[in-house]
Short mmCIF file of C-alpha atoms in Angstrom, two decimals:
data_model
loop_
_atom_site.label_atom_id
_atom_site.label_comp_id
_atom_site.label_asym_id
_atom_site.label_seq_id
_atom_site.Cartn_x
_atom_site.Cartn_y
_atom_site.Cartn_z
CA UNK A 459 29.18 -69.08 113.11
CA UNK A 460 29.44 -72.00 110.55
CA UNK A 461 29.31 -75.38 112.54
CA UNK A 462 30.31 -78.76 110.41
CA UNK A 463 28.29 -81.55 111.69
CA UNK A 464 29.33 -85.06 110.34
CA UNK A 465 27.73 -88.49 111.63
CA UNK A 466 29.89 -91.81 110.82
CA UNK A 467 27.34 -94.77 111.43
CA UNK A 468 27.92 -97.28 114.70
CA UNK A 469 31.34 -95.17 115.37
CA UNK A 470 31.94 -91.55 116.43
CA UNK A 471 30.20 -87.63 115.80
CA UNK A 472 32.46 -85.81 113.93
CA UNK A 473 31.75 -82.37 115.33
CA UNK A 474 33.49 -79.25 113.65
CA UNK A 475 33.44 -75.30 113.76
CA UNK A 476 34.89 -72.22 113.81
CA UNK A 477 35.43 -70.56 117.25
CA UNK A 478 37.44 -66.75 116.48
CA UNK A 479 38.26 -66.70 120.18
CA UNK A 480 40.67 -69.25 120.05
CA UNK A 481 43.13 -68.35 117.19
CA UNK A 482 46.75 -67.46 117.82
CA UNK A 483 49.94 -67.00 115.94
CA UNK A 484 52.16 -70.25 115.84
CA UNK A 485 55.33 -68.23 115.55
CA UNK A 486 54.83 -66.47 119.22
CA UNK A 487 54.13 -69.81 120.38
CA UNK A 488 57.09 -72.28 119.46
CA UNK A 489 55.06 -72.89 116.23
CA UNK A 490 52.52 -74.96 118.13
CA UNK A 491 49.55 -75.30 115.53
CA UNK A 492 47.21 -77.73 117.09
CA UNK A 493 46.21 -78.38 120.87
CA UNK A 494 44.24 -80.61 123.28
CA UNK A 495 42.03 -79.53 125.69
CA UNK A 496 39.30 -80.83 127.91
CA UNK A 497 35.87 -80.95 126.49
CA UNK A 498 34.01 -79.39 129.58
CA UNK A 499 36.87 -76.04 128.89
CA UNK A 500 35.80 -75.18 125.46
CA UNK A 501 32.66 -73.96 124.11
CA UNK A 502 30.50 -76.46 122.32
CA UNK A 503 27.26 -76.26 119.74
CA UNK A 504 24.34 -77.39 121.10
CA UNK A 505 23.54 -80.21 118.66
CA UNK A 506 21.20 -81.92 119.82
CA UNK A 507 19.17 -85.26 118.68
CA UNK A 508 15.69 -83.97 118.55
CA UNK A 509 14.12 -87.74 118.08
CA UNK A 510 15.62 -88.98 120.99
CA UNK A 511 14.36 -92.11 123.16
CA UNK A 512 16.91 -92.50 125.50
CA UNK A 513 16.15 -89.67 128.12
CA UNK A 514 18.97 -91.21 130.01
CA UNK A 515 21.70 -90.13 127.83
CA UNK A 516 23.56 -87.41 128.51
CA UNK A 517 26.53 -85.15 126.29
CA UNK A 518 28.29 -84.48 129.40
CA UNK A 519 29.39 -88.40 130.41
CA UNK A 520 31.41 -88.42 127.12
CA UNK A 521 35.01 -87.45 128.22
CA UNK A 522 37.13 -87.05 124.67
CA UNK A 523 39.37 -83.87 124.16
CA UNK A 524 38.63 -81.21 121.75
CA UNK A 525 41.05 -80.87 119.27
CA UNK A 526 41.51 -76.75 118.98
CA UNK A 527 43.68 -75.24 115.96
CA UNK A 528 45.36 -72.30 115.72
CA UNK A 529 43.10 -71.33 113.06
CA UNK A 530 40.04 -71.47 115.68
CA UNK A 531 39.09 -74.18 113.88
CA UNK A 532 38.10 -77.02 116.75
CA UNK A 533 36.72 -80.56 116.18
CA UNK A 534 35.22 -83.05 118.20
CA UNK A 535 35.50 -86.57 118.08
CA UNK A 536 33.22 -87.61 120.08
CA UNK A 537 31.79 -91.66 120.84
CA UNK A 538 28.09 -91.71 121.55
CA UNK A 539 25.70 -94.40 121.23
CA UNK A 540 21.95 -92.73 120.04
CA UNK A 541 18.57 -94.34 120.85
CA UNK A 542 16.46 -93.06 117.98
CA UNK A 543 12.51 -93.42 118.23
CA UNK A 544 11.39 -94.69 114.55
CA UNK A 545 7.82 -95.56 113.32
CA UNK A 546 8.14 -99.14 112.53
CA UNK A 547 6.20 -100.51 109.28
CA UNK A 548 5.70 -104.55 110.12
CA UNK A 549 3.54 -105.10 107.18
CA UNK A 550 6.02 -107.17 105.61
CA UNK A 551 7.65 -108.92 108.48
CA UNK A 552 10.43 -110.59 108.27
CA UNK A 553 10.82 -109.38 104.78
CA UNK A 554 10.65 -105.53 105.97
CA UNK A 555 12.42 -102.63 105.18
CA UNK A 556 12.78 -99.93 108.05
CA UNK A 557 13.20 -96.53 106.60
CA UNK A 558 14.51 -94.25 110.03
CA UNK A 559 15.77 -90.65 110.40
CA UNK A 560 18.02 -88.71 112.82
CA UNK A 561 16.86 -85.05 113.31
CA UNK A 562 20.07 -83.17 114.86
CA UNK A 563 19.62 -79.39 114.96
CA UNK A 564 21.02 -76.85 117.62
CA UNK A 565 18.85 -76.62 121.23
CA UNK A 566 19.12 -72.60 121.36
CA UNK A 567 20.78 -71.12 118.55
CA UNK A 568 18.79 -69.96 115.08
CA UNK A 569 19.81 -70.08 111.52
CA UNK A 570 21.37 -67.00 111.61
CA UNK A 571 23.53 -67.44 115.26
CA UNK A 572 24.92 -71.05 113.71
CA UNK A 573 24.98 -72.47 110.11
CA UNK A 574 25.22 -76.00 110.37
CA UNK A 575 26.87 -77.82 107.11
CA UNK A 576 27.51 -80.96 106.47
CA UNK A 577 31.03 -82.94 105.92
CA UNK A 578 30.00 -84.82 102.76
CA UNK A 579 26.96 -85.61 100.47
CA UNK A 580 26.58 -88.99 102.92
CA UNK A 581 27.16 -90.51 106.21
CA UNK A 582 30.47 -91.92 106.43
CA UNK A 583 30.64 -95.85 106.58
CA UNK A 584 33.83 -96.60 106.79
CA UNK A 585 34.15 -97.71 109.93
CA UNK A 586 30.25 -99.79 109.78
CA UNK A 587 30.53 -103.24 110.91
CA UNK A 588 27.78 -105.15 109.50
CA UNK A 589 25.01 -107.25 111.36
CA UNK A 590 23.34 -109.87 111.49
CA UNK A 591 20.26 -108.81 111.53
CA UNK A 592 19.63 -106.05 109.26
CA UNK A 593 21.24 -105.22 105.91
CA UNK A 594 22.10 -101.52 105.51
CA UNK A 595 20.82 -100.26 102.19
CA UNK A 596 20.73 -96.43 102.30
CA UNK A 597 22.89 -93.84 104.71
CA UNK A 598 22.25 -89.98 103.51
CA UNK A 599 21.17 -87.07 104.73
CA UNK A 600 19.33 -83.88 103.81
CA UNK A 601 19.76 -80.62 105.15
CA UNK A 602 16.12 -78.68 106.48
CA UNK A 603 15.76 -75.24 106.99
CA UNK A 604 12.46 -74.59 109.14
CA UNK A 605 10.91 -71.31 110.10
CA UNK A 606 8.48 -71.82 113.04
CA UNK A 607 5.25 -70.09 113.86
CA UNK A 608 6.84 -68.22 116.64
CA UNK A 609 9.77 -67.13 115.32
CA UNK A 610 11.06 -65.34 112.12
CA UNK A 611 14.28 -67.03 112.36
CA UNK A 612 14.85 -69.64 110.37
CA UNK A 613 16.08 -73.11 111.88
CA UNK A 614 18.38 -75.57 110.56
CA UNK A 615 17.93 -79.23 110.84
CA UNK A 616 20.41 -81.96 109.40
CA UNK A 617 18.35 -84.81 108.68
CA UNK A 618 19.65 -88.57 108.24
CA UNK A 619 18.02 -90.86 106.83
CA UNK A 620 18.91 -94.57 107.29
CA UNK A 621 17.41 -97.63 105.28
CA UNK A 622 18.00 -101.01 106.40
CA UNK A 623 16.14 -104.12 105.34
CA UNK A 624 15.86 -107.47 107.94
CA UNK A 625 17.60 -110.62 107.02
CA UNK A 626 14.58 -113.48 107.16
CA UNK A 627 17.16 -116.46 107.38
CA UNK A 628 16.56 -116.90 110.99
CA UNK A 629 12.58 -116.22 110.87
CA UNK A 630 12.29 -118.21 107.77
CA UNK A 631 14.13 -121.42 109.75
CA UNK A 632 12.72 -121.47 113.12
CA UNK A 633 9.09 -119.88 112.52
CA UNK A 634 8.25 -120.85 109.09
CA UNK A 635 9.62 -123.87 108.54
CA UNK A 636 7.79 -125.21 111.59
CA UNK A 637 4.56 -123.70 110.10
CA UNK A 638 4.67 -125.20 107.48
CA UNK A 639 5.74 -128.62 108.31
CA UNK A 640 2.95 -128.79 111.19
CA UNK A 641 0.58 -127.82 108.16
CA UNK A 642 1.41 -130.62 105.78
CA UNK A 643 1.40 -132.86 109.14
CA UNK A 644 -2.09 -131.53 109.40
CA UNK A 645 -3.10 -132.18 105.90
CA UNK A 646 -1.74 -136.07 105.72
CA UNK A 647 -4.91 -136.84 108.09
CA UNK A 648 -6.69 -136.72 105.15
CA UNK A 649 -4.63 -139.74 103.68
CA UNK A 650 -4.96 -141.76 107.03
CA UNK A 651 -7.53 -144.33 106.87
CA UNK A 652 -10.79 -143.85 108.71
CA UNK A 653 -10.84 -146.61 110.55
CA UNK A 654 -7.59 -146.26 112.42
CA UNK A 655 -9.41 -143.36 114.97
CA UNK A 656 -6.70 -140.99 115.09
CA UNK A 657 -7.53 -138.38 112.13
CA UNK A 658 -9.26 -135.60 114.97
CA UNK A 659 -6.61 -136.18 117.71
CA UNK A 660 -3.86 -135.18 114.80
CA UNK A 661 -5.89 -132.46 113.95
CA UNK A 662 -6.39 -131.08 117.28
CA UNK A 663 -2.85 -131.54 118.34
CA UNK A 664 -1.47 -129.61 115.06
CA UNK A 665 -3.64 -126.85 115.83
CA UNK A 666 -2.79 -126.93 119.36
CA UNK A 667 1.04 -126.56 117.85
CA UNK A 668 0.33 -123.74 115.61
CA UNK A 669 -1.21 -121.63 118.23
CA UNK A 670 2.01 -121.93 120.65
CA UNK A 671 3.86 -120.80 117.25
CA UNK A 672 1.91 -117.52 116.65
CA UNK A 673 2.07 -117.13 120.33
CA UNK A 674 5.64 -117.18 119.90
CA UNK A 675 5.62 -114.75 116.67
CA UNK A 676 3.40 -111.89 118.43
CA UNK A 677 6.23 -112.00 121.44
CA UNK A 678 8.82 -110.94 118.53
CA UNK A 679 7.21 -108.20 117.02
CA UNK A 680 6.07 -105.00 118.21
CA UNK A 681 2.15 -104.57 119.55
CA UNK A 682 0.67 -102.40 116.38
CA UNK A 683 -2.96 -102.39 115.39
CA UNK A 684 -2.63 -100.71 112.06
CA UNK A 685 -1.20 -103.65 110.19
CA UNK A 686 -1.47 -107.27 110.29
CA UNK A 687 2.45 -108.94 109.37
CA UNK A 688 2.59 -111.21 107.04
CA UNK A 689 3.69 -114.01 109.15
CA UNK A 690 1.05 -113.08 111.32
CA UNK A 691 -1.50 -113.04 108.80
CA UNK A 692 -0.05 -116.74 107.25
CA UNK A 693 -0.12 -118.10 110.82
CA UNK A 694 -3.81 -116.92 111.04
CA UNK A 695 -4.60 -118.49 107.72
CA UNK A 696 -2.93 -121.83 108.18
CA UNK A 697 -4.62 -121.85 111.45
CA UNK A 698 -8.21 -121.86 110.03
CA UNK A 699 -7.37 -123.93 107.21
CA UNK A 700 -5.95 -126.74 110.06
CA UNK A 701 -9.72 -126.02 111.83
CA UNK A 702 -11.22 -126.71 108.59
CA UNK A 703 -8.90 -129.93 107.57
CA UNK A 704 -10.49 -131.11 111.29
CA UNK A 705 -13.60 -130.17 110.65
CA UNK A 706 -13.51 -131.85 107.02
CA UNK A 707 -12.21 -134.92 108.64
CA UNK A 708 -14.97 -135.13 111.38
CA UNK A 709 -17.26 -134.93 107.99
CA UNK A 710 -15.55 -137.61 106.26
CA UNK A 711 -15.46 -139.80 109.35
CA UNK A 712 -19.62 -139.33 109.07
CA UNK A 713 -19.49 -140.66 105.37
CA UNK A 714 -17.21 -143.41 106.61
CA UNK A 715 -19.68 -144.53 108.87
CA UNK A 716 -23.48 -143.05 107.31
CA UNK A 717 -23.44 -147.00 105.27
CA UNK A 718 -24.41 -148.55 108.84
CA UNK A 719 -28.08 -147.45 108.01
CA UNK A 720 -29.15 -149.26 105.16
CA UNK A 721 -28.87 -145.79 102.95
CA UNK A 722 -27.52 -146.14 99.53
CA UNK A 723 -25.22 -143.32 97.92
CA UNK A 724 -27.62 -141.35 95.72
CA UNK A 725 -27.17 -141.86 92.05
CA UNK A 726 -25.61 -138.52 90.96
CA UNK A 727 -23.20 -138.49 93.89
CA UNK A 728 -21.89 -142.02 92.50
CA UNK A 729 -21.59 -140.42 89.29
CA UNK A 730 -19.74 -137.88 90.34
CA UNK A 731 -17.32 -139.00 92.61
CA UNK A 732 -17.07 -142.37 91.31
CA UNK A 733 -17.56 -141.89 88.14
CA UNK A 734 -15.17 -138.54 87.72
CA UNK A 735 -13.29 -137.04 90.07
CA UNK A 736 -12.10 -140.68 91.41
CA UNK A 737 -10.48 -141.12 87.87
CA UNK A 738 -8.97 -137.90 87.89
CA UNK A 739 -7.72 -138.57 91.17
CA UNK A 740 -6.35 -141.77 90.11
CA UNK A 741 -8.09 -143.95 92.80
CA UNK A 742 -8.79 -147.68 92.06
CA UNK A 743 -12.42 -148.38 93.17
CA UNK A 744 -12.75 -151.92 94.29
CA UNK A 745 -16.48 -152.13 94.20
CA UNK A 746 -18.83 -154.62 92.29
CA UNK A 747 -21.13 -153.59 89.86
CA UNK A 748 -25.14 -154.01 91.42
CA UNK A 749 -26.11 -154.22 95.29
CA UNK A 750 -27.58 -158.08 95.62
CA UNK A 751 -31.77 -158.46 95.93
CA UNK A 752 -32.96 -160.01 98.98
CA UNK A 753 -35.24 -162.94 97.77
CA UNK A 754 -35.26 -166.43 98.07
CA UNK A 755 -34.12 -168.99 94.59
CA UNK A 756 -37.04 -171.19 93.05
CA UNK A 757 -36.20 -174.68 93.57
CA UNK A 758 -37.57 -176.97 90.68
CA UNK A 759 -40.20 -179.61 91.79
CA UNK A 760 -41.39 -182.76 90.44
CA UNK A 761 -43.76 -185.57 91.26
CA UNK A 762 -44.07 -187.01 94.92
CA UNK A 763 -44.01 -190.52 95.90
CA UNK A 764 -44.48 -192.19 99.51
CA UNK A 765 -43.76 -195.46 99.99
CA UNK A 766 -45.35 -198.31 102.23
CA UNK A 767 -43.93 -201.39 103.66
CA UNK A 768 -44.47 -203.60 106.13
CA UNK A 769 -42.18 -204.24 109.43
CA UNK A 770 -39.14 -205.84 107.76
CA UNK A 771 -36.39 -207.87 109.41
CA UNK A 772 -33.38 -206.94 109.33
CA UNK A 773 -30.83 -210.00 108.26
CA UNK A 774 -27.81 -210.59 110.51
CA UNK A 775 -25.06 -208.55 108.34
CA UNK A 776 -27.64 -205.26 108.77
CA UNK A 777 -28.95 -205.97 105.37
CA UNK A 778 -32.92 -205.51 104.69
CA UNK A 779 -34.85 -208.93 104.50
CA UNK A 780 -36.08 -209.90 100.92
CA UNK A 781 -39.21 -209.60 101.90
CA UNK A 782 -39.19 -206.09 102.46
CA UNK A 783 -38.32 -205.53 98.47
CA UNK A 784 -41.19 -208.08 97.71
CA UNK A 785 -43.62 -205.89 99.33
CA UNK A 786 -42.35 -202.85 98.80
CA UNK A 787 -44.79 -200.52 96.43
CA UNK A 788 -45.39 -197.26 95.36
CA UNK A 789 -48.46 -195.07 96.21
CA UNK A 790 -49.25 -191.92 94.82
CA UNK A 791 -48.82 -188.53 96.56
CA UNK A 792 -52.42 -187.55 97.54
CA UNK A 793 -52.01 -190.14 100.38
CA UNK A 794 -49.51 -188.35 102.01
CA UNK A 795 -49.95 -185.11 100.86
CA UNK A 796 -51.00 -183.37 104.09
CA UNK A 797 -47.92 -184.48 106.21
CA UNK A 798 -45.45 -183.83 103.27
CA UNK A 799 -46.25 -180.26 102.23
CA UNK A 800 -46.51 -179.06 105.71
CA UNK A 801 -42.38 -180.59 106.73
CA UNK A 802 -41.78 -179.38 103.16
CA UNK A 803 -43.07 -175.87 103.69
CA UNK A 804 -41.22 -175.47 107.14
CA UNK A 805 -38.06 -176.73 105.36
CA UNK A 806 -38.96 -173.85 102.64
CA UNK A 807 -39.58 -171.01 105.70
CA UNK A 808 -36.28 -171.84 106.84
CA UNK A 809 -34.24 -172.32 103.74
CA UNK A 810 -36.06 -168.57 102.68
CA UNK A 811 -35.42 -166.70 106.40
CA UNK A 812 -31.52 -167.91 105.90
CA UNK A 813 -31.46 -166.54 102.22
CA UNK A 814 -33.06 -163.42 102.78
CA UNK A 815 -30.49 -162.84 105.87
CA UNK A 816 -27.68 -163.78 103.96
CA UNK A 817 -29.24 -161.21 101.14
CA UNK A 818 -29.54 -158.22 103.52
CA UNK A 819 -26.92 -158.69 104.92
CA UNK A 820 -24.89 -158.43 101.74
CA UNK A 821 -26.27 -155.39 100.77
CA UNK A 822 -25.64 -154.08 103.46
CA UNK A 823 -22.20 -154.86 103.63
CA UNK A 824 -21.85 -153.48 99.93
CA UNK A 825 -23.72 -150.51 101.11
CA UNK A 826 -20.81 -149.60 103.90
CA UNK A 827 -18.20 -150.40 101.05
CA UNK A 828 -19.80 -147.64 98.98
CA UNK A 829 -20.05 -144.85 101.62
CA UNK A 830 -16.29 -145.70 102.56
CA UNK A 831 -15.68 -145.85 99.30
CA UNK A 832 -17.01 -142.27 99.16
CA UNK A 833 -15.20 -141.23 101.79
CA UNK A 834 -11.85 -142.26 100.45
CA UNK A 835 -12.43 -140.13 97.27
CA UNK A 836 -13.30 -137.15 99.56
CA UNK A 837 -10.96 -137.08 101.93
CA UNK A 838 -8.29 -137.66 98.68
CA UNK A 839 -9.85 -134.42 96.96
CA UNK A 840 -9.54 -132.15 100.08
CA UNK A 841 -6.12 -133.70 100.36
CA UNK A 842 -5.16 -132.32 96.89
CA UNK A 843 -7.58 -128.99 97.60
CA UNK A 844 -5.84 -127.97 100.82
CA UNK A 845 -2.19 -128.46 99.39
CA UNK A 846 -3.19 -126.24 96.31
CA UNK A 847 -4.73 -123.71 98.73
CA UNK A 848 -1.43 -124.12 101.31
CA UNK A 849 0.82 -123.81 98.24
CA UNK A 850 -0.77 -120.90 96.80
CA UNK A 851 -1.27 -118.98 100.39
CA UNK A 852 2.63 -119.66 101.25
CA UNK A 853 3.85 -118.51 97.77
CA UNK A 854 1.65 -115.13 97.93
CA UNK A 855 2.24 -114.42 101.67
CA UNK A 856 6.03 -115.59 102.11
CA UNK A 857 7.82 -115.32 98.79
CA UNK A 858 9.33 -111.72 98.70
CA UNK A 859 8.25 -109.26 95.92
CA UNK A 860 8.77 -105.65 94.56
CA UNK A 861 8.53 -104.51 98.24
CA UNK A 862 11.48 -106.20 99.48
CA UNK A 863 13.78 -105.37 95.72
CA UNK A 864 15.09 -102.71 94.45
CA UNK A 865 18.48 -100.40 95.40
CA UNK A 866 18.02 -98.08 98.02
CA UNK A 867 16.24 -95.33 96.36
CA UNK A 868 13.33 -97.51 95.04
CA UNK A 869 12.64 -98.98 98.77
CA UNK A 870 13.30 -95.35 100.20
CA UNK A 871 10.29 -94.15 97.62
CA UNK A 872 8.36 -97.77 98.30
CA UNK A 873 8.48 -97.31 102.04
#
């Protein structure tokens, strides 16, 4: 018995064969050629989906007629919706291609009882409606015959094979675009200023954000162990380079602040950071050229003189008497030597203490200025490190290549 098995995609199984029993002569029968009758009346193949998941599903709930010539040639239309168990391949998500097959064969009957052909050289689309989710590329089939360990009869399986590849638009908008937004908000806490106290809290509350993201990603797709998606392995990366912008910035916050000890930059850090990557960077340095040297200034001295007068009167306008200037005269230092070096040399302690203060102080102040200084340049060159290394991981990991091109053949041998 030849049975012709047909399968038109989302729509109906176009069941055909040959049954001798029912042939008859139009002309004894007012030339009727073609007849109706109920499905559960007529004899039916077996065909069977052998990869079925739906164990719920059942050929007897579908109620069409049989449509019997008088020939003995019957079809049946029948309307059946298949649950199919494929091995998905998530590498690639959501830039995947899904490469499934339906095995139908007969339950009981050999090679030899029923010869199952096909209608056509493909599956008939027609009648597909498109969605929105998946792009059909590929609907064939291929036609098995299988002898079995048991049996010397051979066995024939009709074997579709359907390729359909996901359309990313809607992962790419609400799981992506998130990502990578929340990354670049991640990455501008290196262009915050240090002072402001809010570069860790930004770091820790992007991360936070980009965990509830992958939480939501590993809801959508299916729990596999062999393979790591690619969204799943960009969320992963992003994640740790987020950890390591916070970490960075907790490091650069130390540099901010490491000029509050009295430590000077070393030498070959100035040269390189100051002296190179802050002019490849473009960053204006607003520092002046030596620390200043604690120390006190020499003050130029000259001869001493102490004067010696007696009580004078003072006239009535607050004036000095005249005879104050008549007896006014000079003496020379060594008579007053003792009393006037030791008020001069507390007058020198003092002016000293306040100069040296004033002296430490200032170094210290340009100190700070250089370590923040430093920091500025660092947290500018992880800035411009961590975009490169977010550009490049987002152009390798997201940008679709020769797995996700081709016509249906190539992605059929690719996948």
């Amino acid at each position: 018995m030849n049975v012709t098995f047909g399968v038109a995609l989302a729509q109906i199984i176009d069941v055909n064969w040959l049954d001798y029993m029912l042939r008859w002569d139009p002309r004894k029968y007012n030339d009727i050629k073609v007849v109706r009758l109920p499905y559960n009346e007529v004899w039916k193949p077996d065909i069977l989906l052998y990869n079925n998941a739906d164990v719920s599903s059942s050929i007897s709930s579908v109620s069409t007629n049989v449509i019997v010539g008088h020939d003995g040639n019957v079809t049946w239309l029948s309307m059946w919706i298949f649950k199919s168990s494929c091995s998905m391949d998530v590498r690639y998500f959501p830039f995947d291609v899904q490469n499934c097959s339906m095995d139908f064969a007969s339950w009981t009957f050999d090679g030899y009882q029923m010869n199952i052909v096909n209608i056509g050289s493909q599956g008939d689309l027609s009648n597909y409606v498109p969605s929105s989710e998946w792009e059909l590329i590929q609907f064939n089939f291929k036609r098995h015959v299988i002898t079995f360990s048991c049996c010397p009869e051979p066995y024939i399986f009709m074997k579709y094979h359907i390729v359909v590849k996901r359309r990313p638009l809607f992962y790419l908008f609400n799981m992506v675009m998130p990502c990578i937004l929340i990354t670049l908000v991640a990455l501008l806490g290196f262009y915050m200023p240090s002072d402001s106290g809010e570069k860790i809290s930004m770091g820790i509350t992007t991360l936070l954000s980009m965990t509830v993201f992958l939480m939501i990603v590993a809801e959508r797709l299916p729990p596999v162990s062999d393979t790591v998606p690619l969204i799943g392995l960009y969320y992963g990366i992003t994640i740790a380079l987020v950890s390591f912008a916070t970490g960075m910035n907790v490091f650069t916050l130390n540099i901010h602040h490491k000029g509050g000890r009295g430590i000077e930059v070393p030498s070959s850090i100035k040269k390189v950071f100051f002296g190179f990557i802050a002019r490849m960077l473009f960053i204006k340095l607003d520092l002046p050229g030596h620390p200043p040297e604690p120390g006190m200034q020499k003050v130029p001295t000259g001869d001493y003189y102490c004067y010696e007068a007696e009580q004078a009167e003072g006239t009535e306008n607050g004036g000095i008497s005249p005879r104050f200037a008549r007896k006014v005269r000079t003496v020379p230092t060594d008579l007053c030597e003792k009393q006037f070096m030791r008020v001069l040399h507390k007058v020198n302690q003092t002016i000293e203490r306040n100069e040296m203060r004033l002296a430490e102080q200032d170094r210290r102040d340009y100190i700070k200025q250089e370590w923040q200084q430093l920091a500025l340049v660092v947290d500018r060159l992880l800035m411009v490190l961590f975009t490169m290394v977010l550009i490049c991981v987002t152009m390798s990991l997201l940008v679709p290549g020769d797995s996700y091109s081709g016509t249906g053949e190539e992605l059929v041998q690719k996948h």
